[in-house]
Short mmCIF file of C-alpha atoms and ligand atoms in Angstrom, two decimals:
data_model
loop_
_atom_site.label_atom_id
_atom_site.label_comp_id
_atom_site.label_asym_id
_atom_site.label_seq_id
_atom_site.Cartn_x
_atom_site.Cartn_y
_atom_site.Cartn_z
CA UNK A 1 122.59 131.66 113.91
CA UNK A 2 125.24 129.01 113.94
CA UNK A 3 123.74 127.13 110.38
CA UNK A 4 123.13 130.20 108.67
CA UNK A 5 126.63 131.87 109.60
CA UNK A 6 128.67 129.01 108.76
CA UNK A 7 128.65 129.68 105.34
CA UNK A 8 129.30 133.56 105.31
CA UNK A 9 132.66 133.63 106.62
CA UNK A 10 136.32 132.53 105.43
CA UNK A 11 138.00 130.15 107.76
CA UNK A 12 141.88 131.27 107.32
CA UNK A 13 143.29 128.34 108.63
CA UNK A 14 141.25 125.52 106.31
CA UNK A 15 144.36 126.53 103.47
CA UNK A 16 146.43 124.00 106.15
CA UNK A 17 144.51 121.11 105.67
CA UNK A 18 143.64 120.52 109.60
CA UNK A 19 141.27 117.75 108.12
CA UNK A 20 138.09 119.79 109.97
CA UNK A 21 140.30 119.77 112.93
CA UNK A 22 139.34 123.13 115.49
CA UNK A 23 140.92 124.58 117.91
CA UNK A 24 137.41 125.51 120.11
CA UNK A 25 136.21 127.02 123.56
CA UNK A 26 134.22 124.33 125.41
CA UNK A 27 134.19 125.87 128.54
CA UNK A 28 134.91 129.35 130.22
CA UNK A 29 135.38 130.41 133.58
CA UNK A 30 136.05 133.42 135.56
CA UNK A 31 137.05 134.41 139.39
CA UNK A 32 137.05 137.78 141.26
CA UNK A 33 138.17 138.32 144.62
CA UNK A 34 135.60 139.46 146.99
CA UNK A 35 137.03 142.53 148.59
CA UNK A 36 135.60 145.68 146.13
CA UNK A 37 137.41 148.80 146.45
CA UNK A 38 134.69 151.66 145.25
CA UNK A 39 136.02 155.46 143.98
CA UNK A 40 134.98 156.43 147.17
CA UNK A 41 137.38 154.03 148.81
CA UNK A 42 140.00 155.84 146.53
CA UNK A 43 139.30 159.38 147.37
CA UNK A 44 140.56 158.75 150.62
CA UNK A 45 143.60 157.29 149.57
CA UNK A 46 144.89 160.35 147.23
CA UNK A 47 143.48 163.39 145.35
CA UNK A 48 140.82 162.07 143.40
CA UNK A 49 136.98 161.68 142.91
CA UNK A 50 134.28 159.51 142.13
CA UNK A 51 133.23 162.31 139.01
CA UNK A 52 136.83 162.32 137.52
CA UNK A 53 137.33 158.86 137.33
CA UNK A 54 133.95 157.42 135.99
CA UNK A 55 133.80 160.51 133.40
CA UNK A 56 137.56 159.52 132.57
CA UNK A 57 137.49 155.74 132.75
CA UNK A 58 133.91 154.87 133.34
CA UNK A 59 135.38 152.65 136.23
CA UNK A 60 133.16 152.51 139.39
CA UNK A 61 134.90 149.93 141.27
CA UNK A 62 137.69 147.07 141.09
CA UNK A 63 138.49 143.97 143.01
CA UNK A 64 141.66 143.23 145.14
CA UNK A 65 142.75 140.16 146.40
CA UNK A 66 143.68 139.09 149.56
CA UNK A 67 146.70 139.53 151.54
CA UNK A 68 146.97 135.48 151.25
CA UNK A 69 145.66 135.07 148.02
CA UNK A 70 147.90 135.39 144.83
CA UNK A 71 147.24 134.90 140.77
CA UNK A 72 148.17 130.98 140.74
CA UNK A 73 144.95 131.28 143.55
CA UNK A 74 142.87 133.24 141.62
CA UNK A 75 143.91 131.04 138.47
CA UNK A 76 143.06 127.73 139.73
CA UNK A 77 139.18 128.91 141.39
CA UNK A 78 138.98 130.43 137.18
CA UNK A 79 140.55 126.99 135.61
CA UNK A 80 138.10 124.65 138.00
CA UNK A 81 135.03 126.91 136.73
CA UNK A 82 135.67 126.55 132.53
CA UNK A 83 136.97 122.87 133.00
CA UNK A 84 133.48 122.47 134.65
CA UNK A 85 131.70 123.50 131.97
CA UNK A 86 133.60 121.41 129.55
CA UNK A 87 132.91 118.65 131.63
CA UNK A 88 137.11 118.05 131.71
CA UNK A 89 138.92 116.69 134.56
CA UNK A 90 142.31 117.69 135.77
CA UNK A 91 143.61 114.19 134.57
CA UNK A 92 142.94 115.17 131.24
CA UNK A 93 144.31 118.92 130.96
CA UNK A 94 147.27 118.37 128.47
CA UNK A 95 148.95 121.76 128.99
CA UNK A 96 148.13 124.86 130.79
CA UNK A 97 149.16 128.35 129.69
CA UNK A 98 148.72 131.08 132.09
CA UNK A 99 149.15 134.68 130.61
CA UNK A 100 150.04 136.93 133.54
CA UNK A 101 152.37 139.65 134.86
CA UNK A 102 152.18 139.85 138.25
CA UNK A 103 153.31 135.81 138.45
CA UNK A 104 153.13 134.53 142.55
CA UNK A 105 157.07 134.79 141.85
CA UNK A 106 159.60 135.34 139.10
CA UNK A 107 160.21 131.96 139.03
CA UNK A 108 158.93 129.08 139.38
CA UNK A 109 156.10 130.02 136.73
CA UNK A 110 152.44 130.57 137.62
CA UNK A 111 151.09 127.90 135.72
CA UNK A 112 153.31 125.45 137.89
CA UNK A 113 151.64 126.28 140.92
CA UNK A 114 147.78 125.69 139.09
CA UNK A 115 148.66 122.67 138.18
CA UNK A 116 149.67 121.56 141.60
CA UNK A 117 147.07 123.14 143.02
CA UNK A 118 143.88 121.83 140.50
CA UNK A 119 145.92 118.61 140.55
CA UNK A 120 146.74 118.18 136.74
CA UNK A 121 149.69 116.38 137.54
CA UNK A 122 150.07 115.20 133.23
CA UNK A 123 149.86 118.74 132.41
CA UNK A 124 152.67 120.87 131.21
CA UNK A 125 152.91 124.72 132.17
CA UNK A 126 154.00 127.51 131.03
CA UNK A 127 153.56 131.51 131.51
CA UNK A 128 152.85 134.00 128.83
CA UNK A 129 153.84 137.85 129.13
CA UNK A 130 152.32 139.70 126.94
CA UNK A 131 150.84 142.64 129.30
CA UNK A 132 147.45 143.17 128.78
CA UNK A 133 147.18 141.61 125.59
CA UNK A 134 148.72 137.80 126.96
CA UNK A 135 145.25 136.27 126.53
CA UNK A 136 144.92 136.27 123.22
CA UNK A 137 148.62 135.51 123.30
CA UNK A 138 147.62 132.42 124.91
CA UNK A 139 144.92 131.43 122.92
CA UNK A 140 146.59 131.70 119.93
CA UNK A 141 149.72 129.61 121.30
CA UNK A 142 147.52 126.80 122.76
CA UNK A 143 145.58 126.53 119.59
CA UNK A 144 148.60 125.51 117.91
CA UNK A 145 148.95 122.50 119.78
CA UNK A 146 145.02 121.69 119.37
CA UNK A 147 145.17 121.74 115.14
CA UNK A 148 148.86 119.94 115.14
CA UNK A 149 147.33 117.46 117.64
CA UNK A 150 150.22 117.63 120.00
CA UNK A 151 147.77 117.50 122.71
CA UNK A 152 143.64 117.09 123.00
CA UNK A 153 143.21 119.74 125.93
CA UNK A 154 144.83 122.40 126.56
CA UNK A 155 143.81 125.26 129.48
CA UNK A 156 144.30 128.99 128.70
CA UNK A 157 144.26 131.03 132.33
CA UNK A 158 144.61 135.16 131.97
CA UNK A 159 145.15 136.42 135.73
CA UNK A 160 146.65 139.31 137.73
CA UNK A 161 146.97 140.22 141.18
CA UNK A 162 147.69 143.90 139.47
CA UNK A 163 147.09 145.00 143.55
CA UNK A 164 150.53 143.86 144.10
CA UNK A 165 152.33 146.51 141.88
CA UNK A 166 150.11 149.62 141.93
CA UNK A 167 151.48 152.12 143.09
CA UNK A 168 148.57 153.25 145.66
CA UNK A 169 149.94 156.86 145.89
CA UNK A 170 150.10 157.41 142.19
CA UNK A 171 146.58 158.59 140.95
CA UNK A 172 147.45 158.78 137.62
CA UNK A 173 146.97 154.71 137.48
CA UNK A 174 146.09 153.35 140.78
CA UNK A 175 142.20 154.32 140.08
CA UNK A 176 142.79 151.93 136.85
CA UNK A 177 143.30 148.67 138.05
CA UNK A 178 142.08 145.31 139.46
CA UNK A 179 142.40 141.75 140.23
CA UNK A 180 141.04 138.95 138.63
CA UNK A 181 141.08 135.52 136.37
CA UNK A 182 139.40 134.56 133.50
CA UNK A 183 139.94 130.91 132.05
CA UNK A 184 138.73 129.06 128.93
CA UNK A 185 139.61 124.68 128.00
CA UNK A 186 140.50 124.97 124.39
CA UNK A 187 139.62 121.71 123.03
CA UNK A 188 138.76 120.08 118.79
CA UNK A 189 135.26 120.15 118.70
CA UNK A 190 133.87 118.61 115.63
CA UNK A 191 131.86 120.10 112.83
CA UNK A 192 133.00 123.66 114.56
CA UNK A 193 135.63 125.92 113.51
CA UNK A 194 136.49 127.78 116.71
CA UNK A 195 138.99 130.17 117.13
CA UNK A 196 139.31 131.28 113.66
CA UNK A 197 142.13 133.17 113.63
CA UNK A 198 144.35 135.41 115.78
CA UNK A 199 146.12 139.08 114.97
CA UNK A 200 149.32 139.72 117.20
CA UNK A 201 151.15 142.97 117.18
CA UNK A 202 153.94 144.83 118.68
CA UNK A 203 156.01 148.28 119.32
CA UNK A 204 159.24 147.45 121.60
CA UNK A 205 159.95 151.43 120.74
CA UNK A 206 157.44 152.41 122.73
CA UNK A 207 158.07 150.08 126.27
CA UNK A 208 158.12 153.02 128.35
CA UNK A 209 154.75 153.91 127.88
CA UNK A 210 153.71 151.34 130.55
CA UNK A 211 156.29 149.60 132.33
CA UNK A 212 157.44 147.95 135.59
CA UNK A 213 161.18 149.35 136.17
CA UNK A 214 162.46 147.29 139.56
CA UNK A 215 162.47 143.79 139.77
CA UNK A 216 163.91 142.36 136.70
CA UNK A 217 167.60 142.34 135.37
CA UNK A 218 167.90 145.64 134.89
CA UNK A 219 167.22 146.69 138.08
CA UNK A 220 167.42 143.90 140.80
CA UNK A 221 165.42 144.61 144.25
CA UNK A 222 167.75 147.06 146.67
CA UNK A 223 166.62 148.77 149.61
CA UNK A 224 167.09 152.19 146.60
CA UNK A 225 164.67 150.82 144.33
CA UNK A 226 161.98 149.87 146.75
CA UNK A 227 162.50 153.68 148.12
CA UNK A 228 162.09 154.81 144.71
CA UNK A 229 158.96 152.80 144.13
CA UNK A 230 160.53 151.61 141.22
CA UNK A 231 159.08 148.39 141.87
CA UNK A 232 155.38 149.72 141.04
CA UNK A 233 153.78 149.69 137.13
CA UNK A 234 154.28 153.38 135.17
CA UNK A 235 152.11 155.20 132.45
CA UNK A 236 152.40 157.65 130.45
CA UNK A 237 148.50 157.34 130.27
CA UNK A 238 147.31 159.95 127.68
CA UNK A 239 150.22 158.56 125.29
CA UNK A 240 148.89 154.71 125.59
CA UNK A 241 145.69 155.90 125.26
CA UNK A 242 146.25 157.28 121.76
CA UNK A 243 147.78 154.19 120.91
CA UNK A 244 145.59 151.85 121.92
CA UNK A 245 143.00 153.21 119.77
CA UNK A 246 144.64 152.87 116.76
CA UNK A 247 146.08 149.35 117.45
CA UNK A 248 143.29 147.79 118.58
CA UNK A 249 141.13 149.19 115.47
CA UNK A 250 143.97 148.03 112.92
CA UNK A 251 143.89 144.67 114.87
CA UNK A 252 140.51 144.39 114.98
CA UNK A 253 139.85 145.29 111.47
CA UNK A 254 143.08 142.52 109.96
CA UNK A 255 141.16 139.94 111.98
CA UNK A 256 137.57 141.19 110.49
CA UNK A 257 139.56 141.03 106.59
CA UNK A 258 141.10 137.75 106.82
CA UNK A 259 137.71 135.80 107.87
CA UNK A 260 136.05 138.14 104.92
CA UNK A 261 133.61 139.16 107.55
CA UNK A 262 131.73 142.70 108.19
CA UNK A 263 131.61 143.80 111.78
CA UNK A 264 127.52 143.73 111.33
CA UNK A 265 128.47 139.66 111.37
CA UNK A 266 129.52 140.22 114.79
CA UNK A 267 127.40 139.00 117.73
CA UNK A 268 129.37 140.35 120.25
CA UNK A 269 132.79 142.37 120.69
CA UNK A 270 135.13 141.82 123.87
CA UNK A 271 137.22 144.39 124.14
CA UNK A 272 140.06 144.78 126.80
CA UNK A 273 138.27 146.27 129.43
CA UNK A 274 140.88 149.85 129.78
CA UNK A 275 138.95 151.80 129.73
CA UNK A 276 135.02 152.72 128.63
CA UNK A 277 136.37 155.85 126.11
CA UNK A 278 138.85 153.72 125.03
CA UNK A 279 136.47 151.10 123.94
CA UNK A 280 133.70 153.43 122.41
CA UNK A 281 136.58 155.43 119.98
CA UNK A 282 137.47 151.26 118.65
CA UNK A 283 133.58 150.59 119.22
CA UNK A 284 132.43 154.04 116.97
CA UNK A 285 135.54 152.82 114.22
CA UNK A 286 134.69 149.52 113.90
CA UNK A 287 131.16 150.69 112.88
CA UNK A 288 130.01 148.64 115.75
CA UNK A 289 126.49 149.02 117.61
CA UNK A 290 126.55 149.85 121.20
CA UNK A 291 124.49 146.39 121.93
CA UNK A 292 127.50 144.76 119.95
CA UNK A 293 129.87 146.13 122.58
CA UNK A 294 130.30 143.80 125.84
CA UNK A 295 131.39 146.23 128.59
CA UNK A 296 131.84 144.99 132.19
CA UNK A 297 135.08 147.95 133.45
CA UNK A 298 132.88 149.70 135.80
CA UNK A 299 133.14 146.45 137.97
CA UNK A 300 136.13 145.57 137.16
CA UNK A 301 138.53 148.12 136.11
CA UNK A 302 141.61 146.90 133.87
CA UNK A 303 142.40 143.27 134.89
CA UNK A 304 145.32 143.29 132.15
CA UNK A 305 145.65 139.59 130.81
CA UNK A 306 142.42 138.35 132.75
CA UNK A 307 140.60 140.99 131.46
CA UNK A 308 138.95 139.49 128.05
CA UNK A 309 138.83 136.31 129.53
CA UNK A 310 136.27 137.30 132.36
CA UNK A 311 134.15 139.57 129.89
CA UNK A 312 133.96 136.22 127.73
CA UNK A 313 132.77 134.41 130.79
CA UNK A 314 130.56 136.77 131.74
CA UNK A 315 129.05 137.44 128.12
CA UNK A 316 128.22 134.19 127.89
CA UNK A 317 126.78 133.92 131.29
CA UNK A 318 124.30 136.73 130.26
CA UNK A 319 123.37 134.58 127.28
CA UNK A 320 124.83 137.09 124.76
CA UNK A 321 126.62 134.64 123.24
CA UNK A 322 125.14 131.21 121.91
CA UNK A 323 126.63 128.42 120.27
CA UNK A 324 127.43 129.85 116.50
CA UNK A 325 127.46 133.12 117.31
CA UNK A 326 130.83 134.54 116.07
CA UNK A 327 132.63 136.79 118.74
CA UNK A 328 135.82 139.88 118.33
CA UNK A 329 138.28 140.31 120.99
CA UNK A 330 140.12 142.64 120.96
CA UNK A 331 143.24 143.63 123.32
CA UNK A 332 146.44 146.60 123.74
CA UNK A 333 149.06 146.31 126.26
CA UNK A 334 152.21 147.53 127.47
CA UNK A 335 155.16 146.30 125.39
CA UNK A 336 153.34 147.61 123.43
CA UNK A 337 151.58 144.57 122.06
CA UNK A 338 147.97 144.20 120.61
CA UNK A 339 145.84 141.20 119.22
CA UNK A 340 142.31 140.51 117.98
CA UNK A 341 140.90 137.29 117.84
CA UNK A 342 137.19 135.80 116.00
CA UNK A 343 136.24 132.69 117.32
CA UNK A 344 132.80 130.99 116.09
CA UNK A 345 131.56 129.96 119.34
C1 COA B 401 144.90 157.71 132.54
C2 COA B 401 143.79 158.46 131.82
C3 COA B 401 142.44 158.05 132.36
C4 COA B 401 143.98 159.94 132.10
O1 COA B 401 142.97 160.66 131.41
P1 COA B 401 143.39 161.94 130.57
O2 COA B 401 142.13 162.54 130.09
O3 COA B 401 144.39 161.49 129.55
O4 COA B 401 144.04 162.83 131.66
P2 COA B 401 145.47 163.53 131.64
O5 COA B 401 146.55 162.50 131.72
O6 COA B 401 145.47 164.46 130.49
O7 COA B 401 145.42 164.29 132.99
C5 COA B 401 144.54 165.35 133.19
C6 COA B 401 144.70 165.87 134.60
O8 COA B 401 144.04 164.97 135.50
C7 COA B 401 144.94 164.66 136.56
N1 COA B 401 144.65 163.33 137.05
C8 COA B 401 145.26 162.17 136.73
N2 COA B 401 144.72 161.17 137.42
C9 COA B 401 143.76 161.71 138.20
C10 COA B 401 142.86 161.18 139.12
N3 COA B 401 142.83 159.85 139.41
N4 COA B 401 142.00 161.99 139.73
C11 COA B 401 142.01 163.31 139.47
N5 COA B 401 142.84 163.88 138.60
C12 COA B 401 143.72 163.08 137.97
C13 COA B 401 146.31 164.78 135.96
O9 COA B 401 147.25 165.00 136.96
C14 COA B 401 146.14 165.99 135.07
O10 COA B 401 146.23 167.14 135.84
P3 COA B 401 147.05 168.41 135.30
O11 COA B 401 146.33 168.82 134.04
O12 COA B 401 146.93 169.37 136.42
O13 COA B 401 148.41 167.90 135.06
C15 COA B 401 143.85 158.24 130.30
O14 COA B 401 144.98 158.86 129.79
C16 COA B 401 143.87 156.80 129.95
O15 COA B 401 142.95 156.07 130.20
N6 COA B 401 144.96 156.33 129.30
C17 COA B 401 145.07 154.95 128.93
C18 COA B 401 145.44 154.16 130.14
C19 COA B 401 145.30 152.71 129.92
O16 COA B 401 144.27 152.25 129.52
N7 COA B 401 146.37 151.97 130.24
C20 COA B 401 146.37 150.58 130.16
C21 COA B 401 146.51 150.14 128.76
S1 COA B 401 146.45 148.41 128.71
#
């Protein structure tokens, strides 16, 4: 596909003269705890069942970490498995990004504590927070430093320990979320154009939608805020869900324009795995086929930030995407923020 495809599309950034400079995806890599926690698991834990939640979400089951394991954890096992597959070593990682929000701790920042613990002691590291949508966030911001060759290699990390604030008597989103990390090494790869470009969007008008109250400035840990569970994520979930359509199709469809591409050009679309009637409403809008669509929820549930990043992995670990092959993702997330992003593979 790759020789044949190479002509039909417009590369947005070539305008910049990045002398056939890209910013590309040599290796991806994904981690999910162990521990599954099924519907049926969930039933018992508040006034739900296995029927309302697969017909509403089409999630069957989600991973949750360990008591002892945390994001920089589940970042690092994701960052060793794509740096693998690029055949990079820790010595060589330039910078690493990690787009979370459930960080080990406010401060120091996640990506800190991967780089001590996958021993990239050259690398720089910082965090992203852009909810749900900090992957492509991520991507976007460490391709920057690829094409002005600032640096050679840079690591991208989405993951969330989202375990730590769900609220687990609150049905209304506990049933939606999971843990996990997805990871790609962004590197120039040459006679490739890579990550083609990147939409970013966002709504600060609407940051109640979806929203962590306790823990921030705002509203410091007390002994009243933990009793009002204000230190657990909120949704106004049939209000996001609206949204989410239509910002994810607008984003998806600015990314399709600027490359002059038709989503028939597609090989595969990764949306941000929300939730399965979210993604067939951007899916049917798109004009995308159902075999175009990579789905992987019902395992998973929403992983916010890591949750493109292991659909990628796993895409291209089901051989759904070869070199060439040009791939959508597509993400929506509290703030609100939304991105899309085509990448030639
Ligand atoms: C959360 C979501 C699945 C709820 O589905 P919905 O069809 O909108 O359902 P509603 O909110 O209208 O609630 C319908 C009823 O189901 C109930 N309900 C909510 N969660 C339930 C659960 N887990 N089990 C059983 N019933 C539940 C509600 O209380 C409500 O009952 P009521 O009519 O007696 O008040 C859906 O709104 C959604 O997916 N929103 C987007 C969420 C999201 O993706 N957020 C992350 C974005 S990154």
């Amino acid at each position: 596909m790759s020789a044949s495809s190479a002509k039909k599309f417009k590369n947005p950034r070539a305008q910049y003269n990045f002398q056939g400079r890209s910013s590309s995806i040599t290796g991806v890599g994904s981690y999910v705890p162990a521990k599954i926690l099924t519907n049926a698991d969930l039933e018992k834990m508040v006034e739900t069942t296995d029927e309302w939640i697969i017909e509403r979400t089409g999630i069957k089951e989600r991973r949750l970490a360990a008591g002892d394991e945390f994001t920089s954890d589940l970042a690092a096992r994701a960052a060793e498995r794509a740096m693998k597959m690029a055949g990079v070593t820790a010595a060589q990682l330039d910078l690493i990004i990690v787009a979370t929000i459930t960080p080990d701790m406010p401060f120091p920042n996640t990506a800190c504590l991967v780089q001590h613990k996958i021993g990239a002691r050259r690398a720089a590291a910082f965090d992203i927070e852009a909810a749900c949508s900090g992957f492509i966030h991520a991507l976007e911001v460490g391709q920057q430093f690829i094409m002005s060759r600032t640096y050679d290699t840079v690591l991208v990390i989405g993951a969330e320990k989202l375990s730590s604030i769900t609220d687990w008597k609150d049905r209304n989103t506990c049933v939606l979320f999971g843990d996990g990390a997805g990871a790609v090494v962004l590197q120039n790869r040459p006679n490739s154009h890579g990550l083609l470009t990147a939409v970013m969007g966002a709504d600060g008008g609407c940051a109640d939608l979806l929203f962590m109250p306790g823990g921030g400035s705002r509203c410091p840990a007390t002994f009243d805020s933990v009793g009002a569970r204000l230190h657990f994520l909120r949704m106004n979930g049939r209000e996001t869900y609206k949204r989410a359509v239509q910002a994810m199709c607008t984003a998806a469809e600015e990314a399709l324009r600027r490359c002059e591409l038709e989503i028939s050009q597609i090989k595969c679309v990764i949306p941000h795995q929300a939730n399965r009637r979210i993604i067939d409403a951007v899916g049917k809008r798109l004009g995308a086929k159902p075999e175009q669509m990579f789905l992987n929820l019902e395992r998973y549930g929403n992983t916010s930030a890591a949750s493109v990043a292991i659909a990628l992995d796993e895409a291209v670990a089901a051989g759904k995407i070869q070199r060439g092959d040009l791939v959508l993702l597509v993400v929506f997330g509290a703030g609100l923020t939304w991105g899309a992003a085509v990448i030639e593979w």
